[in-house]
Amino acid sequence: MKPGILIDKADWNDVDGLVQAMADNEVLTHTSAVLYAFGLMFVITGLNSIRHFVTDKGLVGDMVRGGTLLGMLSIFALGLLEGLDHMAVRVLNDGIGGDSTEIAVALQSVKLGTVLILWPVLYAAIGVAGIGGTRLLPGGFHRAVQGVASLVMLATAVLLLMAASLESNDFWMAVSAITAIVLAIWTLTLAHASYRGMVSASTS
């Protein structure tokens, strides 16, 4: 829904075009930013539940709790960054400052630069937590899905870091879309295992 991505699509090198797309769709920009941040808060509560559920005192517990904590911090920061969308639109449409366009572009540039680092960190954190947590699942289908999905998260972190230096954001968007599908399958699989009482809090 975010303007500049699906609506009035603009490449991330065209920050002026991105800001203009957001300003042309002011209500949608504000709405999508709030919904995006609100949705991320739900993800934080889920990761926090996992973090408190795992009681393992060894490496497994450290990987799960450390990974989920780093993931929560990354997601919290990503949610806060949505406020820059609000300000960029307000600055441009209300003519705030001497050169409103320049200020709006600067705000979005700061947001983009931070996002390009936070998403790889988030996926790496989830991957580490997932690899540690494979031992908390019984062998077979559920453990296999978690193992593969965790490796995909780590690979995605590397690919997104590489994609950040490309001139187009098409590769970034393609990798993100594929990873989102894998993450959804993993979440459903883990939820099924949890519902069936197959997830252990500790390897001991």
Coordinates of C-alpha atoms in Angstrom, one line a residue:
M1 CA 0.0 0.0 0.0
K2 CA 2.9 2.3 0.6
P3 CA 3.2 5.1 -2.1
G4 CA 6.4 4.8 -4.0
I5 CA 6.4 1.0 -3.7
L6 CA 3.2 -0.2 -5.4
I7 CA 1.4 3.1 -6.0
D8 CA 3.3 5.6 -8.1
K9 CA 6.4 3.3 -7.9
A10 CA 9.7 5.0 -7.6
D11 CA 13.2 3.6 -7.4
W12 CA 15.2 4.2 -4.2
N13 CA 17.8 6.2 -6.1
D14 CA 15.0 8.5 -7.1
V15 CA 14.3 9.8 -3.5
D16 CA 12.7 13.0 -5.0
G17 CA 10.2 10.8 -6.9
L18 CA 9.6 8.7 -3.8
V19 CA 8.9 11.8 -1.6
Q20 CA 6.6 13.2 -4.3
A21 CA 4.7 10.0 -4.5
M22 CA 4.2 10.0 -0.8
A23 CA 3.1 13.7 -0.9
D24 CA 0.6 13.0 -3.7
N25 CA -1.0 10.3 -1.7
E26 CA -0.9 11.9 1.7
V27 CA -3.7 10.0 3.4
L28 CA -2.5 6.7 2.2
T29 CA 1.1 7.5 3.3
H30 CA -0.1 8.3 6.8
T31 CA -2.4 5.3 6.9
S32 CA 0.1 2.7 5.6
A33 CA 2.8 4.1 8.0
V34 CA 0.6 3.6 11.0
L35 CA -0.6 0.2 10.0
Y36 CA 3.0 -0.9 9.2
A37 CA 4.3 0.2 12.6
F38 CA 1.3 -1.2 14.4
G39 CA 1.8 -4.6 12.6
L40 CA 5.4 -4.7 13.6
M41 CA 4.5 -4.2 17.3
F42 CA 2.5 -7.5 17.0
V43 CA 5.6 -9.2 15.7
I44 CA 7.6 -7.9 18.7
T45 CA 5.0 -9.5 21.1
G46 CA 5.4 -12.8 19.3
L47 CA 9.2 -12.7 19.5
N48 CA 9.0 -11.7 23.1
S49 CA 6.8 -14.7 23.9
I50 CA 9.3 -17.0 22.3
R51 CA 12.1 -15.4 24.2
H52 CA 10.4 -16.0 27.6
F53 CA 9.2 -19.5 26.6
V54 CA 12.7 -20.9 26.0
T55 CA 14.4 -21.7 29.3
D56 CA 17.4 -23.6 28.0
K57 CA 20.6 -22.6 29.8
G58 CA 23.1 -23.6 27.1
L59 CA 24.0 -22.4 23.6
V60 CA 20.5 -23.2 22.3
G61 CA 18.9 -20.9 24.8
D62 CA 21.5 -18.2 24.2
M63 CA 20.9 -18.3 20.4
V64 CA 17.2 -18.2 20.7
R65 CA 17.0 -15.4 23.3
G66 CA 19.8 -13.4 21.8
G67 CA 18.4 -13.7 18.3
T68 CA 14.9 -12.8 19.3
L69 CA 16.1 -9.8 21.4
L70 CA 18.1 -8.4 18.5
G71 CA 15.1 -9.0 16.2
M72 CA 12.8 -7.1 18.6
L73 CA 15.2 -4.1 18.8
S74 CA 15.5 -4.0 15.0
I75 CA 11.7 -4.2 14.5
F76 CA 11.1 -1.5 17.1
A77 CA 13.5 0.8 15.3
L78 CA 11.9 0.0 11.9
G79 CA 8.5 1.0 13.5
L80 CA 9.9 4.3 14.7
L81 CA 11.3 5.1 11.3
E82 CA 7.7 5.2 9.9
G83 CA 7.4 8.6 11.7
L84 CA 9.8 10.0 9.1
D85 CA 7.2 9.3 6.4
H86 CA 4.8 11.5 8.3
M87 CA 7.3 14.3 8.6
A88 CA 8.5 14.1 5.0
V89 CA 4.9 14.5 3.8
R90 CA 4.1 17.3 6.2
V91 CA 7.3 19.2 5.4
L92 CA 6.6 19.0 1.6
N93 CA 2.9 19.6 1.6
D94 CA 2.9 22.3 4.3
G95 CA 6.0 24.1 3.0
I96 CA 8.0 23.7 6.3
G97 CA 11.5 25.1 6.2
G98 CA 13.4 27.1 3.7
D99 CA 13.6 24.3 1.1
S100 CA 10.9 21.9 1.9
T101 CA 11.8 19.5 -0.9
E102 CA 15.4 19.2 0.2
I103 CA 14.3 18.6 3.9
A104 CA 11.8 15.9 2.9
V105 CA 14.4 14.2 0.7
A106 CA 16.9 14.3 3.6
L107 CA 14.4 12.7 5.9
Q108 CA 13.7 9.9 3.5
S109 CA 17.4 9.4 2.8
V110 CA 18.0 8.9 6.5
K111 CA 15.1 6.4 6.7
L112 CA 16.3 4.5 3.6
G113 CA 19.9 4.3 4.8
T114 CA 18.8 3.0 8.2
V115 CA 16.3 0.5 6.7
L116 CA 19.0 -0.9 4.4
I117 CA 21.0 -1.9 7.5
L118 CA 18.2 -2.9 9.8
W119 CA 16.5 -5.5 7.6
P120 CA 19.6 -7.6 7.1
V121 CA 20.3 -7.4 10.8
L122 CA 16.7 -8.5 11.5
Y123 CA 16.9 -11.5 9.1
A124 CA 20.3 -12.5 10.5
A125 CA 18.9 -12.4 14.1
I126 CA 15.9 -14.5 13.2
G127 CA 18.2 -17.0 11.4
V128 CA 20.4 -17.3 14.4
A129 CA 17.4 -17.8 16.7
G130 CA 15.9 -20.4 14.3
I131 CA 19.1 -22.4 14.1
G132 CA 19.4 -22.5 17.8
G133 CA 15.7 -23.5 18.2
T134 CA 15.9 -26.4 15.8
R135 CA 17.0 -28.6 18.8
L136 CA 13.8 -27.6 20.6
L137 CA 11.7 -29.4 17.9
P138 CA 11.4 -33.1 17.4
G139 CA 13.2 -34.5 14.4
G140 CA 11.3 -34.8 11.1
F141 CA 9.2 -32.3 9.1
H142 CA 9.0 -29.5 11.6
R143 CA 12.7 -29.5 12.4
A144 CA 13.6 -29.7 8.7
V145 CA 11.3 -26.7 7.8
Q146 CA 12.9 -24.7 10.7
G147 CA 16.4 -25.6 9.6
V148 CA 15.9 -24.7 6.0
A149 CA 14.0 -21.5 6.8
S150 CA 16.7 -20.4 9.3
L151 CA 19.4 -20.8 6.6
V152 CA 17.2 -18.9 4.2
M153 CA 17.0 -16.0 6.7
L154 CA 20.8 -15.9 7.0
A155 CA 21.2 -16.0 3.2
T156 CA 18.7 -13.2 2.9
A157 CA 20.7 -11.1 5.3
V158 CA 23.7 -11.4 3.0
L159 CA 21.7 -10.9 -0.2
L160 CA 20.1 -7.8 1.1
L161 CA 23.5 -6.3 2.1
M162 CA 24.6 -7.0 -1.5
A163 CA 21.4 -5.5 -2.9
A164 CA 21.8 -2.3 -1.0
S165 CA 24.6 -1.3 -3.3
L166 CA 22.7 -1.9 -6.5
E167 CA 21.2 1.0 -8.6
S168 CA 17.8 -0.6 -8.6
N169 CA 15.7 -1.9 -5.8
D170 CA 14.1 -4.7 -7.9
F171 CA 16.5 -7.4 -6.6
W172 CA 15.9 -6.2 -3.0
M173 CA 12.1 -6.5 -3.5
A174 CA 12.4 -9.9 -5.2
V175 CA 14.5 -11.4 -2.4
S176 CA 12.2 -9.8 0.3
A177 CA 9.1 -11.3 -1.4
I178 CA 10.6 -14.8 -1.5
T179 CA 11.8 -14.6 2.0
A180 CA 8.4 -13.4 3.2
I181 CA 6.8 -16.5 1.7
V182 CA 9.4 -18.8 3.4
L183 CA 8.9 -16.9 6.7
A184 CA 5.1 -17.4 6.5
I185 CA 5.5 -21.1 5.9
W186 CA 7.9 -21.4 8.8
T187 CA 5.5 -19.4 11.1
L188 CA 2.6 -21.7 10.2
T189 CA 4.8 -24.8 10.7
L190 CA 6.0 -23.6 14.1
A191 CA 2.5 -22.6 15.1
H192 CA 1.3 -26.1 14.3
A193 CA 4.1 -27.7 16.3
S194 CA 3.3 -25.4 19.2
Y195 CA -0.4 -26.3 19.0
R196 CA 0.4 -30.0 19.1
G197 CA 2.7 -29.5 22.1
M198 CA 5.8 -30.6 20.1
V199 CA 8.0 -27.6 21.1
S200 CA 10.3 -28.0 24.1
A201 CA 11.4 -25.1 26.3
S202 CA 14.8 -26.7 26.9
T203 CA 17.0 -29.4 25.4
S204 CA 17.3 -30.9 28.9

